[in-house]
mmCIF file of C-alpha atoms and ligand atoms in Angstrom:
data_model
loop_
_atom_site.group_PDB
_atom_site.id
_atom_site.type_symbol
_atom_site.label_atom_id
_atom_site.label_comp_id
_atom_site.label_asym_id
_atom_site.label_seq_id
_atom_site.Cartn_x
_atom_site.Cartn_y
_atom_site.Cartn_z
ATOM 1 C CA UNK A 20 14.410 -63.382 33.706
ATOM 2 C CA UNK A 21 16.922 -60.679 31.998
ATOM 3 C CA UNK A 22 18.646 -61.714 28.861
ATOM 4 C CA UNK A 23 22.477 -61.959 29.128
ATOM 5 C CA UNK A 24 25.169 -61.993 26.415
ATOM 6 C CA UNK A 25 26.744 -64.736 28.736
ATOM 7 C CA UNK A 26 26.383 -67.689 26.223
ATOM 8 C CA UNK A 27 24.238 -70.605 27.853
ATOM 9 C CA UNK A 28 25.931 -72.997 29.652
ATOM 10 C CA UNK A 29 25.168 -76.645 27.946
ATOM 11 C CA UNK A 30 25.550 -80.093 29.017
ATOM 12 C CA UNK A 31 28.419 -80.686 26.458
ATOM 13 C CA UNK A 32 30.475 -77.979 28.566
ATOM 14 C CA UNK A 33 30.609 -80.894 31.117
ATOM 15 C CA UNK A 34 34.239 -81.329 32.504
ATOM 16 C CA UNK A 35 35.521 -82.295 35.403
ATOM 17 C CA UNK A 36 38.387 -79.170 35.765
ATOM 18 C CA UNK A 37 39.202 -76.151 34.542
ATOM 19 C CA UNK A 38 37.306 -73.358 32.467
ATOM 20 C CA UNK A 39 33.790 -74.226 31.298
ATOM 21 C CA UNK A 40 33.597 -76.886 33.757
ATOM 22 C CA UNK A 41 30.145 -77.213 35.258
ATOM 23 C CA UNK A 42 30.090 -76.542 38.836
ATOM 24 C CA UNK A 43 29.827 -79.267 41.098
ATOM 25 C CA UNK A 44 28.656 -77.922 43.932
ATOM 26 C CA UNK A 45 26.209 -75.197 43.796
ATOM 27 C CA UNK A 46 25.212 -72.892 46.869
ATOM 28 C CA UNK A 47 22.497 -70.453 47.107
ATOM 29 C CA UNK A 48 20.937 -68.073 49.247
ATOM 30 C CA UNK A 49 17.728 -67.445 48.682
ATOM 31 C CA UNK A 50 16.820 -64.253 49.358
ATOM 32 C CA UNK A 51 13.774 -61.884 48.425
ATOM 33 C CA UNK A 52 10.768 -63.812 49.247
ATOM 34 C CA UNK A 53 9.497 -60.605 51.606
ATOM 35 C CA UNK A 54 10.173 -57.667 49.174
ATOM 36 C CA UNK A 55 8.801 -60.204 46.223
ATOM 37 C CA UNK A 56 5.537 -60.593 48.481
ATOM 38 C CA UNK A 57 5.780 -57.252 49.655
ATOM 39 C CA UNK A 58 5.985 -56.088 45.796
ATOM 40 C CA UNK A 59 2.820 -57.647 45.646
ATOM 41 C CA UNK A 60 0.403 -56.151 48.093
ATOM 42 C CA UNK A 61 0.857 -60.010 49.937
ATOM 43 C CA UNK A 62 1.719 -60.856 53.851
ATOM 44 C CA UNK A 63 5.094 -62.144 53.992
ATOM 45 C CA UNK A 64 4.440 -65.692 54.555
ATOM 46 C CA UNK A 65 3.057 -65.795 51.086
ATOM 47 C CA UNK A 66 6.322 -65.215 49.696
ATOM 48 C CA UNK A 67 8.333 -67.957 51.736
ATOM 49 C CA UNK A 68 5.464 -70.039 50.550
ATOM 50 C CA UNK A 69 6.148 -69.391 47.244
ATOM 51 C CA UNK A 70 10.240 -69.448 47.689
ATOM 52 C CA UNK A 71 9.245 -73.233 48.781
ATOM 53 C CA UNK A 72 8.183 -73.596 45.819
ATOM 54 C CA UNK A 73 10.890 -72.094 44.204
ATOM 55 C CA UNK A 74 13.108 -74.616 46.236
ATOM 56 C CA UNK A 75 11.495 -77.185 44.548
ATOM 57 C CA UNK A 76 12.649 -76.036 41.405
ATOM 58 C CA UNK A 77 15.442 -75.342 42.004
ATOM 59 C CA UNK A 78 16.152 -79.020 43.606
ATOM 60 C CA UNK A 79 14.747 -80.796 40.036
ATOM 61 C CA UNK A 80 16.760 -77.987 37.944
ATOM 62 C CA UNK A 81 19.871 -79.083 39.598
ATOM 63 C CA UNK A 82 19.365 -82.747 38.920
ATOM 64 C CA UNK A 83 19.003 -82.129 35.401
ATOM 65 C CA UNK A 84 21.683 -79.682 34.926
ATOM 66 C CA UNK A 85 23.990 -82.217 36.434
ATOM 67 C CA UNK A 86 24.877 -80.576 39.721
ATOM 68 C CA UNK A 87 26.224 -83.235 42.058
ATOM 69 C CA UNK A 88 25.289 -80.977 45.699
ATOM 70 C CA UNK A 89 22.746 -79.127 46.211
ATOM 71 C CA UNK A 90 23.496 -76.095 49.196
ATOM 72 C CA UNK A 91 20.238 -74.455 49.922
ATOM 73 C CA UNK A 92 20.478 -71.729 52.635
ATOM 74 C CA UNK A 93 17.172 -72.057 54.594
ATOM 75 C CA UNK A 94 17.216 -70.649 57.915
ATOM 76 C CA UNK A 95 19.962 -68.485 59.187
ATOM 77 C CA UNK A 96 21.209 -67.976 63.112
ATOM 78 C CA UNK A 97 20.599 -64.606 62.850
ATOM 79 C CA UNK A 98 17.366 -65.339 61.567
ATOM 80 C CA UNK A 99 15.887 -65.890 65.191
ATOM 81 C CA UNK A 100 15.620 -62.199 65.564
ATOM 82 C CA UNK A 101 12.716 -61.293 63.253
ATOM 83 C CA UNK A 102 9.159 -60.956 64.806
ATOM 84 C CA UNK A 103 8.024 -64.481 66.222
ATOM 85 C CA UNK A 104 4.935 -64.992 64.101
ATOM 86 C CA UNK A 105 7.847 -64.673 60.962
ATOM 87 C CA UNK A 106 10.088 -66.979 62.433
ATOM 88 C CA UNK A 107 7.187 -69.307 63.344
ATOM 89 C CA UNK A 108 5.568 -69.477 59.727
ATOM 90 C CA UNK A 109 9.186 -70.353 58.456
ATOM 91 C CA UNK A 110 9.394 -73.223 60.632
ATOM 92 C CA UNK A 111 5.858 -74.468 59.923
ATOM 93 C CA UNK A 112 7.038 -74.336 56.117
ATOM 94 C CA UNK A 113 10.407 -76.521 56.860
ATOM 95 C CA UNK A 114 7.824 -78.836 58.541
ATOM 96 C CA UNK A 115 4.941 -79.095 56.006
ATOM 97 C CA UNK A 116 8.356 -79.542 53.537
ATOM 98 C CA UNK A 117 9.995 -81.989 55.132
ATOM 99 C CA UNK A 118 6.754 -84.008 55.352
ATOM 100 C CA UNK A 119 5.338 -83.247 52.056
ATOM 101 C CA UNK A 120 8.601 -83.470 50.002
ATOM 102 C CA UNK A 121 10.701 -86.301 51.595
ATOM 103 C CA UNK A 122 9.561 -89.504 50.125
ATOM 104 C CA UNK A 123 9.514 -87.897 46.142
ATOM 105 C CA UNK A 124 13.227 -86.677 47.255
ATOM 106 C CA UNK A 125 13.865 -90.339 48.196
ATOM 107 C CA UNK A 126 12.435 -91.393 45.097
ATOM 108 C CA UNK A 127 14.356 -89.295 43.139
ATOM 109 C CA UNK A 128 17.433 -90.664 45.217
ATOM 110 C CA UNK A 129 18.348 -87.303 46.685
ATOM 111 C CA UNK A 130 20.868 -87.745 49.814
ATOM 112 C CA UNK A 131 20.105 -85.128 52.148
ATOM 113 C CA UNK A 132 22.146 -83.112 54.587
ATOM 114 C CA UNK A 133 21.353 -80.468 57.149
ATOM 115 C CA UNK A 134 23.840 -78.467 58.728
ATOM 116 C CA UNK A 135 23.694 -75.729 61.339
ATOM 117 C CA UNK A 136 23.293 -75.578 65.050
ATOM 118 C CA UNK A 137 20.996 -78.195 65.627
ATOM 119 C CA UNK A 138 21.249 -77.686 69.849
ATOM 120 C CA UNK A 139 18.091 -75.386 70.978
ATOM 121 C CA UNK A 140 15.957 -76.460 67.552
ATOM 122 C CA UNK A 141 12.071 -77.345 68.185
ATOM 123 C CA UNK A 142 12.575 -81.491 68.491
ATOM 124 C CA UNK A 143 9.781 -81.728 65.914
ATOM 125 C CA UNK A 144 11.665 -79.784 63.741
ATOM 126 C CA UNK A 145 15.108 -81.630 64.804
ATOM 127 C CA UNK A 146 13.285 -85.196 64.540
ATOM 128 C CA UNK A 147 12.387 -84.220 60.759
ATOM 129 C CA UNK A 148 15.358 -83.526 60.070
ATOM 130 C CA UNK A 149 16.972 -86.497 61.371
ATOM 131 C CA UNK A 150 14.533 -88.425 59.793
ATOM 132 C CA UNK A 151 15.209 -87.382 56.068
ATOM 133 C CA UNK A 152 19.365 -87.805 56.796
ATOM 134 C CA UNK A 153 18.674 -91.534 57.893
ATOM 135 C CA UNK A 154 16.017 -92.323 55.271
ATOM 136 C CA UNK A 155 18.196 -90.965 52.345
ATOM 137 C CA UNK A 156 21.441 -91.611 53.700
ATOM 138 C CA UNK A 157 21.821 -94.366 50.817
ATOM 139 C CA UNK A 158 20.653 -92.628 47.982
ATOM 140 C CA UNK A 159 23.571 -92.261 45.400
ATOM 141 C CA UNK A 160 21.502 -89.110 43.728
ATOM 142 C CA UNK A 161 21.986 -85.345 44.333
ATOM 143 C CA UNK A 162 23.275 -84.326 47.420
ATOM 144 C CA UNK A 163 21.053 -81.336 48.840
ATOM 145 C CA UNK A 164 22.390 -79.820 51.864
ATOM 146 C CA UNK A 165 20.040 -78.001 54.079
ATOM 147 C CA UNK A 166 21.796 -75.250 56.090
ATOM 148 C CA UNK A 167 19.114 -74.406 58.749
ATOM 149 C CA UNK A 168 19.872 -72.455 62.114
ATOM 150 C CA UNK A 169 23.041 -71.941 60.355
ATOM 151 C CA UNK A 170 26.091 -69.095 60.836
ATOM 152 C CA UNK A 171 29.656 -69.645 59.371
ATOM 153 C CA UNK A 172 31.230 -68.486 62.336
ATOM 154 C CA UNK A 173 28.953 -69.938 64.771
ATOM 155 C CA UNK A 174 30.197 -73.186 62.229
ATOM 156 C CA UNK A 175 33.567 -71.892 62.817
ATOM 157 C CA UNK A 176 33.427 -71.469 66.549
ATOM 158 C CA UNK A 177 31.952 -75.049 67.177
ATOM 159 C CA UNK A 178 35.080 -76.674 65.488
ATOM 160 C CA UNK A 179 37.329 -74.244 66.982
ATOM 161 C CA UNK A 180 35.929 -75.663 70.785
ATOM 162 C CA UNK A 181 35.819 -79.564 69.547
ATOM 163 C CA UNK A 182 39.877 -79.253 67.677
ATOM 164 C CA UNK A 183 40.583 -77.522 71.210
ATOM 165 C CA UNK A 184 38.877 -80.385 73.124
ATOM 166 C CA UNK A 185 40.657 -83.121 71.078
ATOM 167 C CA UNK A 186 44.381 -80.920 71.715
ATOM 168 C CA UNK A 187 42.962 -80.957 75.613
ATOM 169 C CA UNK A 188 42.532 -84.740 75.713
ATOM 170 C CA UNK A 189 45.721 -85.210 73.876
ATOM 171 C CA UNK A 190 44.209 -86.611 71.150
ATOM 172 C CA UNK A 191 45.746 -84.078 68.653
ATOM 173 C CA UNK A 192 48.569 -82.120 68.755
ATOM 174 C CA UNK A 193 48.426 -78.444 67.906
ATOM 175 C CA UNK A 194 51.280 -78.387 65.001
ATOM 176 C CA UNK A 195 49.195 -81.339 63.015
ATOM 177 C CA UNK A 196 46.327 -78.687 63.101
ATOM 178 C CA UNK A 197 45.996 -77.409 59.658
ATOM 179 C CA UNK A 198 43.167 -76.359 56.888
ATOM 180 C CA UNK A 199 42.303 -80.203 56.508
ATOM 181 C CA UNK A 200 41.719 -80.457 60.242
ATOM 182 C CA UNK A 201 40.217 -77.432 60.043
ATOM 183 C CA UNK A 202 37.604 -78.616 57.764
ATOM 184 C CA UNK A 203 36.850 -82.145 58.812
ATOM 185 C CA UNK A 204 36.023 -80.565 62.080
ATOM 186 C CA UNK A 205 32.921 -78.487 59.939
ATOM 187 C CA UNK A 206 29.619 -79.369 59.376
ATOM 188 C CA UNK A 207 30.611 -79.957 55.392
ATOM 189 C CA UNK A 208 33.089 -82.378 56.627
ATOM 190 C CA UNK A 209 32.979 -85.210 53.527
ATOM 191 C CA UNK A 210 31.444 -82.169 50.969
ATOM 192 C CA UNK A 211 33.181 -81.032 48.467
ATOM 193 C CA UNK A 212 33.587 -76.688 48.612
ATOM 194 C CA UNK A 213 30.999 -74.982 46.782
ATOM 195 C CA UNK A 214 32.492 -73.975 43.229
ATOM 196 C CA UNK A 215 29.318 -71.428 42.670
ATOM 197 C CA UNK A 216 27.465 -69.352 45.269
ATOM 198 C CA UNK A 217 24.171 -67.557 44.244
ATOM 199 C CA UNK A 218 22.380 -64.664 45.558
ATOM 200 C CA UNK A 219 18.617 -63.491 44.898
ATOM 201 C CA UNK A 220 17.666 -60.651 45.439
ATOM 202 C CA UNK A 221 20.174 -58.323 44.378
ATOM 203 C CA UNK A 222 21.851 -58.056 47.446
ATOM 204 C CA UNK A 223 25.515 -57.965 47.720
ATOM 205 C CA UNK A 224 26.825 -59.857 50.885
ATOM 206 C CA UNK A 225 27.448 -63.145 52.116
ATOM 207 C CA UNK A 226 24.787 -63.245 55.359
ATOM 208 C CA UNK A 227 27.259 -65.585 57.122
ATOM 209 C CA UNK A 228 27.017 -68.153 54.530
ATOM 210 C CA UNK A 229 29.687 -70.768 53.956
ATOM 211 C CA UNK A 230 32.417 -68.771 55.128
ATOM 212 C CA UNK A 231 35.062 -70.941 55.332
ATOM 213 C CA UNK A 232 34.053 -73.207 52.085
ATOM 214 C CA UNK A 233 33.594 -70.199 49.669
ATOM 215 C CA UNK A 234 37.151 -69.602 50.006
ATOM 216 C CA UNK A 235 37.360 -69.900 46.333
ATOM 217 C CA UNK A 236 33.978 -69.964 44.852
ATOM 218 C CA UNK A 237 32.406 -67.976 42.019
ATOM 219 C CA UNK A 238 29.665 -65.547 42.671
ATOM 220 C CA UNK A 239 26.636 -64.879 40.782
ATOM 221 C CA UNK A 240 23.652 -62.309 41.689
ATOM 222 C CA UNK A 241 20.902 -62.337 40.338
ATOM 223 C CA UNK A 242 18.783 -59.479 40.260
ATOM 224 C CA UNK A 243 15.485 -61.361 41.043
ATOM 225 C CA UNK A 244 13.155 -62.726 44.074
ATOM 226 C CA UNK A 245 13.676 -65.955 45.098
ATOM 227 C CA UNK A 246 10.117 -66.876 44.648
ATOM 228 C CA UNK A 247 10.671 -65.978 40.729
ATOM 229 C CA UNK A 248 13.975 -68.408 40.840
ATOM 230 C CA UNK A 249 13.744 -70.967 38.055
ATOM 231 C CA UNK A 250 15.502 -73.462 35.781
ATOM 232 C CA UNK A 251 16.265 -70.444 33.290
ATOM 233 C CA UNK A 252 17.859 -68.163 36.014
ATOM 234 C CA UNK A 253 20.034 -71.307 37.413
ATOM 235 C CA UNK A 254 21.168 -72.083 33.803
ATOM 236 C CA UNK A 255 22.335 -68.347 33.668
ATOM 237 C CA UNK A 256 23.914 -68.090 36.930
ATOM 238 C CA UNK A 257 25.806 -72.018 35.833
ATOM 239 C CA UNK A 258 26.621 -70.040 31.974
ATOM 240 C CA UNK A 259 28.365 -67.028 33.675
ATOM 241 C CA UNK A 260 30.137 -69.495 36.320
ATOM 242 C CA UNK A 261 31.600 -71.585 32.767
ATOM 243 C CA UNK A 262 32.567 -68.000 31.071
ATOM 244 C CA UNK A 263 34.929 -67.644 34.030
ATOM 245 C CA UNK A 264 38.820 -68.383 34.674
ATOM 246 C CA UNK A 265 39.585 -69.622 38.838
ATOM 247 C CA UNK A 266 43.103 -68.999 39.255
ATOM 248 C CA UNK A 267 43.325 -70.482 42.873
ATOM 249 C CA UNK A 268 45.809 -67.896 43.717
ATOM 250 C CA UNK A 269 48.249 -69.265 40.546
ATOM 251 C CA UNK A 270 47.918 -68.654 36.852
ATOM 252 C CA UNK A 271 46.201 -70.135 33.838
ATOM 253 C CA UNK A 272 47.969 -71.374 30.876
ATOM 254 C CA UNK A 273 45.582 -69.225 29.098
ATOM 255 C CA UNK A 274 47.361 -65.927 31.082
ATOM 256 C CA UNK A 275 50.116 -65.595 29.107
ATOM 257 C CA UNK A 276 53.963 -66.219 29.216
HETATM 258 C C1 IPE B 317 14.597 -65.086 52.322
HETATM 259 O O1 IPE B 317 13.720 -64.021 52.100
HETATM 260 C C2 IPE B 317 14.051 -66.091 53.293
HETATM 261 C C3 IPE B 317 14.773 -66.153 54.569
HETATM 262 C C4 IPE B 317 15.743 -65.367 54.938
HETATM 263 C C5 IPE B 317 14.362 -67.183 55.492
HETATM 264 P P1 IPE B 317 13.619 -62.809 53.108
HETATM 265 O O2 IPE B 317 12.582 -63.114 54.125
HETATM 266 O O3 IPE B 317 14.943 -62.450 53.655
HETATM 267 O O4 IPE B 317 13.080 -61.677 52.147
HETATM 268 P P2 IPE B 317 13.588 -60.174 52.070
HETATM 269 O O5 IPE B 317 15.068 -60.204 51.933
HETATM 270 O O6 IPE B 317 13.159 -59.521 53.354
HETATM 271 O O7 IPE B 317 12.913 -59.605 50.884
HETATM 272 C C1 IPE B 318 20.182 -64.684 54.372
HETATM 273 O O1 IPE B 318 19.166 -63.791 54.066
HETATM 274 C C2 IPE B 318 19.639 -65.894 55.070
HETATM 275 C C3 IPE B 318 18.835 -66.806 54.257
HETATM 276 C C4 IPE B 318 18.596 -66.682 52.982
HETATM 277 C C5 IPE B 318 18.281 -67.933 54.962
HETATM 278 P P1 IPE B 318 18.789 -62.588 55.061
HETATM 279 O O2 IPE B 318 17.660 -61.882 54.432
HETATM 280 O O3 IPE B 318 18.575 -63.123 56.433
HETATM 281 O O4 IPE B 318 20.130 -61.727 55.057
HETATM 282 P P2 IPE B 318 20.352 -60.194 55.352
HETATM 283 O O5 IPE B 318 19.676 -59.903 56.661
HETATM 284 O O6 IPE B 318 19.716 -59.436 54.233
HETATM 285 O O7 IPE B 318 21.823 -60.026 55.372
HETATM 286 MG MG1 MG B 319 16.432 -61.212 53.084
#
């Protein structure tokens, strides 16, 4: 990890609002695992192997640094068009996670959440998922959302059709349709926006990530692989998030007269 003159972000810069707050919700997409395994002379699959483990880390890193939800962005909808044998080793990995991981995240009280298109999913796959929702649905511990077969606008489009069903059926009218509607109709419904989104990998989009939530979040990239993500490089992606001012649009007292 590269050294930063960002100072370190500490547990005593805990606060619910404003500057040095400590973000509450955290997103990240982790990118990299190819070029990491790539970098390495290794087969692909070797480096989503090793960005599960990286997951891991990442998962226990946010518990300790006091992160309250957890966005991890595992599979995307546009993901379905690499080669099949790619696609299929990444969904062997969610499985052999969901298996291996579940009852130490239910230990450690984790509440988990998937969202994405869940229509057209292996029903393995779908019946793992389901599975860890119901078995931590009571857990009053991290929240770690899973976005898997997810696309913001596909997001988007799906609560588009179901406010335009509810206007059909006269069970809404179209003037009480507004950015509260808008967002109970998502699959975040009930989650707080993420304050902090992450990139690996140096790249500089957004991949069709949280696209209405981000609205307002900070952005960090960090120039490393995923599979090299660790407690150090969250702590300096959560210290330059604290050196910064949100303005939601207004001003800070702190802006001047
Ligand atoms: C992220 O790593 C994992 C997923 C997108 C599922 P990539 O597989 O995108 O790795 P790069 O970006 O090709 O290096
Ligand atoms: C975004 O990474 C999706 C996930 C991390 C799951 P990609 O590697 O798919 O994004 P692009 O293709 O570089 O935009
Ligand atoms: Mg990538």
């Amino acid at each position: 990890m590269s050294s930063t003159n960002l100072q370190k972000w500490t547990a005593s810069d805990l606060a619910p609002d404003g500057a040095g707050a400590a973000p509450r919700h955290v997103a990240i997409i982790m990118d990299g695992n190819g070029r990491w395994a790539a970098a390495r002379g290794l087969p692909r699959v070797e480096g989503h192997r090793r960005g599960v483990e990286a997951l891991r880390r990442a998962v226990r890193a946010a518990h300790e640094l006091g992160v309250r939800h957890l966005t991890l962005y595992s599979f995307s909808a546009e993901n379905w068009s690499r080669p099949v044998e790619e696609v299929s080793d990444l969904m062997n990995l969610l499985r052999l996670f969901m298996r291996r991981d579940l009852a130490e995240l239910h230990k450690g009280e984790v509440r988990v959440k998937v969202i994405g298109e869940r229509a057209g999913l292996p029903s393995d796959i779908l019946g793992l998922l389901e599975e860890a929702e119901a078995r931590t649905r009571g857990n009053s511990g991290l929240q770690l959302v899973v976005a898997f077969n997810y696309g913001g606008r596909q997001e988007i489009v799906s609560a588009v059709r179901r406010i335009a069903e509810a206007v059909r059926d006269g069970k809404l009218a179209p003037e009480a349709i507004d950015v509260g509607v808008v967002a109970d109709h998502l699959d975040t419904a009930n989650i707080p926006d993420p304050d902090l989104v992450i990139r690996t990998s140096g790249e500089l989009r957004i991949s069709n990530f949280l696209l209405w939530q981000s609205a307002y979040a900070e952005f960090v990239f960090l120039p490393l692989h995923w599979p090299d993500f660790d407690k150090a490089a969250f702590e300096e992606a959560l210290a330059s998030f604290s050196a910064r001012q949100r303005r939601y649009g207004g001003r800070t007292a702190r802006a001047g007269a």
